[in-house]
Coordinates of C-alpha atoms and ligand atoms in Angstrom, one line a residue:
X1 CA 13.6 -4.2 -16.2
X2 CA 11.0 -6.1 -14.2
X3 CA 8.1 -3.7 -14.3
X4 CA 5.0 -4.7 -12.4
X5 CA 3.0 -2.7 -14.9
X6 CA 3.1 -5.6 -17.3
X7 CA 1.4 -7.9 -14.7
X8 CA -1.8 -5.8 -15.0
X9 CA -2.0 -6.5 -18.8
X10 CA -2.3 -10.3 -18.4
X11 CA -6.0 -10.5 -17.9
X12 CA -5.8 -11.8 -14.3
X13 CA -6.2 -10.3 -10.9
X14 CA -2.8 -9.2 -9.7
X15 CA -2.3 -10.4 -6.1
X16 CA 0.2 -8.6 -3.9
X17 CA 0.9 -7.9 -0.2
X18 CA 2.5 -5.3 2.0
X19 CA 5.5 -5.9 4.3
X20 CA 6.8 -3.3 6.8
X21 CA 10.2 -3.2 8.6
X22 CA 9.6 -4.3 12.1
X23 CA 10.1 -1.7 14.8
X24 CA 12.0 -3.9 17.3
X25 CA 15.5 -5.1 16.5
X26 CA 14.7 -8.7 17.7
X27 CA 11.8 -9.0 15.3
X28 CA 14.1 -8.0 12.4
X29 CA 15.8 -11.4 11.9
X30 CA 12.4 -12.9 11.6
X31 CA 11.5 -10.8 8.6
X32 CA 13.8 -12.8 6.3
X33 CA 12.2 -16.1 7.1
X34 CA 8.8 -14.4 6.5
X35 CA 10.0 -13.3 3.0
X36 CA 11.2 -16.8 2.3
X37 CA 7.8 -18.1 3.2
X38 CA 6.2 -15.5 1.0
X39 CA 8.4 -16.7 -1.8
X40 CA 6.7 -20.1 -1.5
X41 CA 3.3 -18.5 -1.5
X42 CA 4.2 -16.5 -4.6
X43 CA 2.3 -13.2 -4.6
X44 CA 2.7 -11.3 -7.8
X45 CA 4.7 -8.7 -5.8
X46 CA 5.4 -7.5 -2.3
X47 CA 5.5 -3.8 -1.4
X48 CA 7.9 -2.7 1.3
X49 CA 6.9 0.3 3.4
X50 CA 9.1 3.3 4.4
X51 CA 8.7 5.2 7.6
X52 CA 8.1 8.8 6.8
X53 CA 10.9 10.8 8.3
X54 CA 13.4 8.1 7.6
X55 CA 13.4 6.2 10.9
X56 CA 13.7 2.8 9.1
X57 CA 15.2 3.9 5.8
X58 CA 18.1 1.6 5.9
X59 CA 16.0 -1.3 7.0
X60 CA 13.5 -0.7 4.2
X61 CA 16.3 -0.9 1.7
X62 CA 17.8 -4.1 3.3
X63 CA 14.4 -5.8 3.3
X64 CA 13.7 -4.8 -0.3
X65 CA 17.2 -6.1 -1.3
X66 CA 16.6 -9.5 0.4
X67 CA 13.1 -9.8 -1.0
X68 CA 14.3 -9.1 -4.5
X69 CA 17.7 -10.8 -4.6
X70 CA 17.4 -13.7 -2.1
X71 CA 13.7 -14.5 -1.9
X72 CA 13.4 -13.6 -5.6
X73 CA 10.1 -11.8 -5.1
X74 CA 9.0 -8.9 -7.3
X75 CA 9.3 -5.8 -5.2
X76 CA 7.7 -2.3 -5.0
X77 CA 9.6 0.0 -2.6
X78 CA 7.7 2.8 -0.9
X79 CA 9.3 6.3 -0.5
X80 CA 7.8 9.3 1.1
X81 CA 8.5 13.0 0.4
X82 CA 8.7 13.5 4.1
X83 CA 12.4 12.7 4.7
X84 CA 13.4 12.9 1.0
X85 CA 15.0 16.1 -0.3
X86 CA 15.6 16.3 -4.0
X87 CA 19.2 15.2 -3.5
X88 CA 18.4 12.4 -1.2
X89 CA 15.7 11.1 -3.5
X90 CA 18.1 10.9 -6.4
X91 CA 20.6 9.0 -4.2
X92 CA 17.9 6.7 -2.9
X93 CA 16.6 5.9 -6.3
X94 CA 20.1 5.1 -7.5
X95 CA 20.5 2.8 -4.6
X96 CA 17.2 1.1 -5.5
X97 CA 18.3 0.6 -9.1
X98 CA 21.6 -0.9 -7.9
X99 CA 19.8 -3.6 -6.0
X100 CA 17.4 -4.2 -8.9
X101 CA 14.2 -2.5 -7.7
X102 CA 12.3 -1.1 -10.7
X103 CA 9.0 -0.2 -9.0
X104 CA 8.5 2.7 -6.6
X105 CA 5.3 3.7 -4.7
X106 CA 5.6 7.5 -4.3
X107 CA 3.9 8.9 -1.2
X108 CA 3.8 12.1 0.7
X109 CA 3.8 10.5 4.2
X110 CA 2.4 12.0 7.4
X111 CA 4.2 14.3 9.8
X112 CA 6.2 12.2 12.3
X113 CA 5.6 13.2 15.9
X114 CA 9.1 14.5 16.3
X115 CA 8.8 16.9 13.4
X116 CA 7.4 20.4 13.7
X117 CA 4.8 21.7 11.3
X118 CA 7.4 24.1 10.0
X119 CA 9.8 21.2 9.2
X120 CA 7.0 19.2 7.7
X121 CA 5.8 22.0 5.4
X122 CA 9.3 22.9 4.2
X123 CA 9.8 19.5 2.4
X124 CA 11.1 19.7 -1.2
X125 CA 8.1 17.7 -2.6
X126 CA 4.7 18.9 -1.3
X127 CA 2.8 16.0 -2.8
X128 CA 3.4 12.5 -4.1
X129 CA 2.6 13.9 -7.6
X130 CA 5.6 16.3 -7.3
X131 CA 7.9 13.3 -6.7
X132 CA 6.4 11.5 -9.7
X133 CA 6.9 14.6 -11.8
X134 CA 10.6 14.9 -10.7
X135 CA 11.4 11.3 -11.4
X136 CA 9.8 11.4 -14.8
X137 CA 11.5 14.7 -15.6
X138 CA 14.9 13.2 -14.7
X139 CA 14.1 10.3 -17.1
X140 CA 14.7 7.7 -14.4
X141 CA 13.4 4.3 -15.5
X142 CA 10.9 3.2 -12.8
X143 CA 7.4 2.0 -12.8
X144 CA 5.7 4.4 -10.5
X145 CA 2.7 3.7 -8.2
X146 CA 0.6 6.1 -6.2
X147 CA -2.0 5.9 -3.4
X148 CA -5.7 6.5 -3.7
X149 CA -8.5 6.7 -1.1
X150 CA -11.9 5.1 -1.4
X151 CA -13.0 7.2 1.6
X152 CA -11.1 10.2 0.3
X153 CA -7.8 11.3 2.0
X154 CA -8.6 12.6 5.5
X155 CA -7.2 16.1 4.6
X156 CA -9.1 16.5 1.4
X157 CA -12.1 18.8 1.4
X158 CA -14.3 16.4 -0.4
X159 CA -14.2 13.2 -2.6
X160 CA -14.2 15.1 -5.9
X161 CA -11.2 17.3 -4.9
X162 CA -9.3 14.2 -3.8
X163 CA -10.2 12.3 -7.1
X164 CA -8.9 15.3 -9.1
X165 CA -5.7 15.3 -7.1
X166 CA -5.4 11.5 -7.8
X167 CA -5.7 12.3 -11.5
X168 CA -2.8 14.8 -11.2
X169 CA -0.8 12.0 -9.6
X170 CA -1.4 9.8 -12.7
X171 CA -0.7 12.8 -15.1
X172 CA 2.6 13.3 -13.3
X173 CA 3.7 9.7 -14.1
X174 CA 2.0 7.1 -11.8
X175 CA 1.3 4.0 -13.8
X176 CA -0.6 2.0 -11.1
X177 CA -2.6 3.0 -8.1
X178 CA -3.0 1.1 -4.8
X179 CA -5.9 2.0 -2.6
X180 CA -6.1 2.6 1.1
X181 CA -7.8 -0.2 3.0
X182 CA -11.6 -0.2 3.1
X183 CA -14.3 -2.5 4.3
X184 CA -17.2 -1.6 2.1
X185 CA -16.6 -2.3 -1.6
X186 CA -19.1 0.4 -2.7
X187 CA -16.6 3.1 -1.8
X188 CA -14.0 1.5 -4.0
X189 CA -16.4 1.1 -6.9
X190 CA -17.4 4.7 -6.5
X191 CA -13.8 5.9 -6.6
X192 CA -13.0 3.8 -9.6
X193 CA -16.1 5.2 -11.5
X194 CA -15.2 8.8 -10.6
X195 CA -11.6 8.3 -11.8
X196 CA -12.8 6.7 -15.0
X197 CA -15.2 9.6 -15.6
X198 CA -12.2 11.9 -15.5
X199 CA -10.4 9.7 -18.0
X200 CA -8.1 7.9 -15.5
X201 CA -7.9 4.3 -16.7
X202 CA -4.8 3.3 -14.8
X203 CA -4.9 -0.1 -13.1
X204 CA -6.0 0.1 -9.4
X205 CA -5.2 -2.5 -6.8
X206 CA -7.8 -2.6 -4.0
X207 CA -6.4 -2.6 -0.5
X208 CA -7.8 -5.3 1.8
X209 CA -6.9 -5.7 5.4
X210 CA -8.3 -8.7 7.3
X211 CA -9.3 -7.6 10.8
X212 CA -7.9 -10.5 12.9
X213 CA -8.0 -8.8 16.3
X214 CA -10.2 -6.2 17.9
X215 CA -7.3 -3.9 18.7
X216 CA -6.4 -3.4 15.1
X217 CA -9.4 -1.1 14.8
X218 CA -8.0 1.2 17.4
X219 CA -4.8 1.8 15.5
X220 CA -4.4 1.2 11.8
X221 CA -8.1 1.5 10.9
X222 CA -8.8 4.6 12.8
X223 CA -5.7 6.3 11.2
X224 CA -6.9 5.4 7.7
X225 CA -10.2 7.3 8.1
X226 CA -12.0 4.2 6.9
X227 CA -15.5 3.5 8.2
X228 CA -16.5 0.2 9.8
X229 CA -19.8 -1.3 8.6
X230 CA -22.3 -2.9 10.9
X231 CA -21.5 -6.4 9.7
X232 CA -17.8 -6.1 10.7
X233 CA -18.4 -4.3 14.0
X234 CA -20.8 -7.0 15.1
X235 CA -18.2 -9.6 14.3
X236 CA -15.8 -7.7 16.5
X237 CA -18.2 -7.2 19.4
X238 CA -19.2 -10.9 19.2
X239 CA -15.8 -12.5 18.7
X240 CA -13.3 -9.8 19.8
X241 CA -12.5 -11.5 23.1
X242 CA -11.8 -14.9 21.4
X243 CA -8.6 -14.6 19.3
X244 CA -9.3 -17.8 17.3
X245 CA -12.8 -16.9 16.4
X246 CA -11.9 -13.3 15.7
X247 CA -9.2 -14.4 13.3
X248 CA -11.5 -16.9 11.6
X249 CA -14.4 -14.4 11.1
X250 CA -12.1 -11.5 10.2
X251 CA -10.5 -13.5 7.5
X252 CA -13.9 -14.7 6.2
X253 CA -15.0 -11.1 5.9
X254 CA -11.9 -10.1 4.0
X255 CA -12.3 -13.1 1.6
X256 CA -15.9 -12.2 1.0
X257 CA -14.8 -8.6 0.1
X258 CA -12.0 -9.9 -2.1
X259 CA -14.2 -12.3 -4.0
X260 CA -16.8 -9.7 -4.7
X261 CA -14.0 -7.4 -6.1
X262 CA -12.5 -10.1 -8.2
X263 CA -15.9 -11.1 -9.6
X264 CA -16.4 -7.5 -10.6
X265 CA -13.1 -7.5 -12.5
X266 CA -10.8 -5.6 -10.1
X267 CA -7.3 -5.1 -11.5
X268 CA -5.5 -6.2 -8.4
X269 CA -5.9 -7.1 -4.7
X270 CA -3.3 -5.7 -2.3
X271 CA -3.4 -7.4 1.0
X272 CA -2.3 -5.7 4.2
X273 CA -1.0 -8.8 6.0
X274 CA 0.7 -7.2 9.0
X275 CA 3.8 -9.2 8.2
X276 CA 2.0 -12.5 8.5
X277 CA 2.7 -14.7 5.5
X278 CA 0.1 -17.3 6.5
X279 CA -2.6 -14.6 6.1
X280 CA -1.4 -14.0 2.6
X281 CA -1.7 -17.7 1.9
X282 CA -5.2 -18.0 3.2
X283 CA -6.4 -14.9 1.4
X284 CA -4.7 -15.8 -1.9
X285 CA -5.8 -19.5 -1.9
X286 CA -9.3 -18.3 -1.4
X287 CA -9.4 -15.9 -4.3
X288 CA -7.2 -17.9 -6.8
Ligands
FAD301 P1 -0.7 13.1 -1.5 O1 -1.0 12.4 -2.8 O2 0.3 14.2 -1.5 O3 -2.1 13.6 -0.9 C1 -2.2 14.2 0.3 C2 -3.3 15.3 0.3 O4 -3.0 16.3 -0.6 C3 -4.7 14.7 -0.1 O5 -5.7 15.3 0.6 C4 -4.7 15.1 -1.6 O6 -6.1 15.3 -2.1 C5 -3.9 16.4 -1.7 N1 -3.2 16.5 -2.9 C6 -2.5 15.5 -3.6 N2 -1.9 15.9 -4.7 C7 -2.2 17.3 -4.7 C8 -1.8 18.3 -5.6 N3 -1.0 18.0 -6.7 N4 -2.2 19.6 -5.4 C9 -3.0 19.8 -4.3 N5 -3.4 18.9 -3.4 C10 -3.0 17.6 -3.6 N6 3.0 6.3 4.7 C11 4.3 6.2 5.1 O7 4.8 7.0 5.9 N7 5.0 5.1 4.6 C12 4.5 4.2 3.7 O8 5.2 3.3 3.3 C13 3.1 4.4 3.3 N8 2.6 3.5 2.5 C14 1.3 3.7 2.0 C15 0.7 2.8 1.1 C16 -0.6 3.0 0.6 C17 -1.1 2.1 -0.5 C18 -1.4 4.1 1.2 C19 -2.8 4.3 0.7 C20 -0.8 4.9 2.1 C21 0.5 4.8 2.6 N9 1.1 5.6 3.5 C22 2.4 5.4 3.9 C23 0.3 6.7 4.1 C24 0.4 8.0 3.3 O9 1.7 8.5 3.4 C25 -0.6 9.0 3.9 O10 -1.9 8.6 3.6 C26 -0.4 10.5 3.5 O11 -1.2 11.3 4.4 C27 -0.7 10.8 2.1 O12 0.1 10.3 1.2 P2 -0.2 10.5 -0.4 O13 1.0 10.0 -1.1 O14 -1.5 9.9 -0.7 O15 -0.2 12.1 -0.4

């Protein structure tokens, strides 16, 4: 079993990045060459997202299979409780085992537009922690990861409630946490301290997303509930119209964040690279 848990015991910052199945069919062929390129860049692992509701379920498995068995990358596969009944989860995990995936990021997922509230609320697993509990109870041999939120999850009443729920996730079997993206490291340090105070000493990888175009803020960032500090918003207002400059300064900002985290002993850095291997290379070279 190739558990990524062991990577966190080696006294170095674990470097990883996220890949998602492309939405358009014609971009799909490209993803394999991107994985080949990532294999040369050698992150400690890649995580492959899953579209809640199952829109790209098959593709996520195909990509994980290629990443693990052709590109020979270490892989974490995401699964969401939205779209996974108990039965489907068991089948899905069996399939992951068959292709050699030993690491699963358990998530609740968000309600897809096409799903009614009633359908969303009748899922078998209400929370990621319920999935972790089910997998542990069944004795399935996976390293489990869970999500955590430096700015609290948008639906949580307050930070303390969210931190307590994150602790439940760990108690139910998550071995590693990966954070939502954030642009101000203080929020991450605060989350880590609060978890530590509750006795949660699980490794946490910090989620870093370089903002390389102004329009990113309108989509991913807004959805994540993350705040944008003055320094970053002034980079965007100054360079947002110039793609080259925006890329340069956006990456510079992310590297500054990553280096500060590394110098303060972060367990891991998880880069949201928007399927761009060269971004992974620039970020990883800068922090290695
Ligand atoms: P949960 O842990 O269930 O938390 C959701 C809310 O419920 C929070 O407010 C929390 O405080 C509360 N809560 C949690 N546990 C309990 C409990 N036991 N009792 C009571 N309340 C509880 N989405 C996708 O669709 N596909 C992906 O591949 C994907 N990858 C992601 C990767 C990372 C690293 C992150 C940070 C997010 C990802 N997401 C993905 C988004 C994620 O699905 C959403 O943020 C979703 O809204 C919450 O998922 P969760 O697993 O954190 O949910």
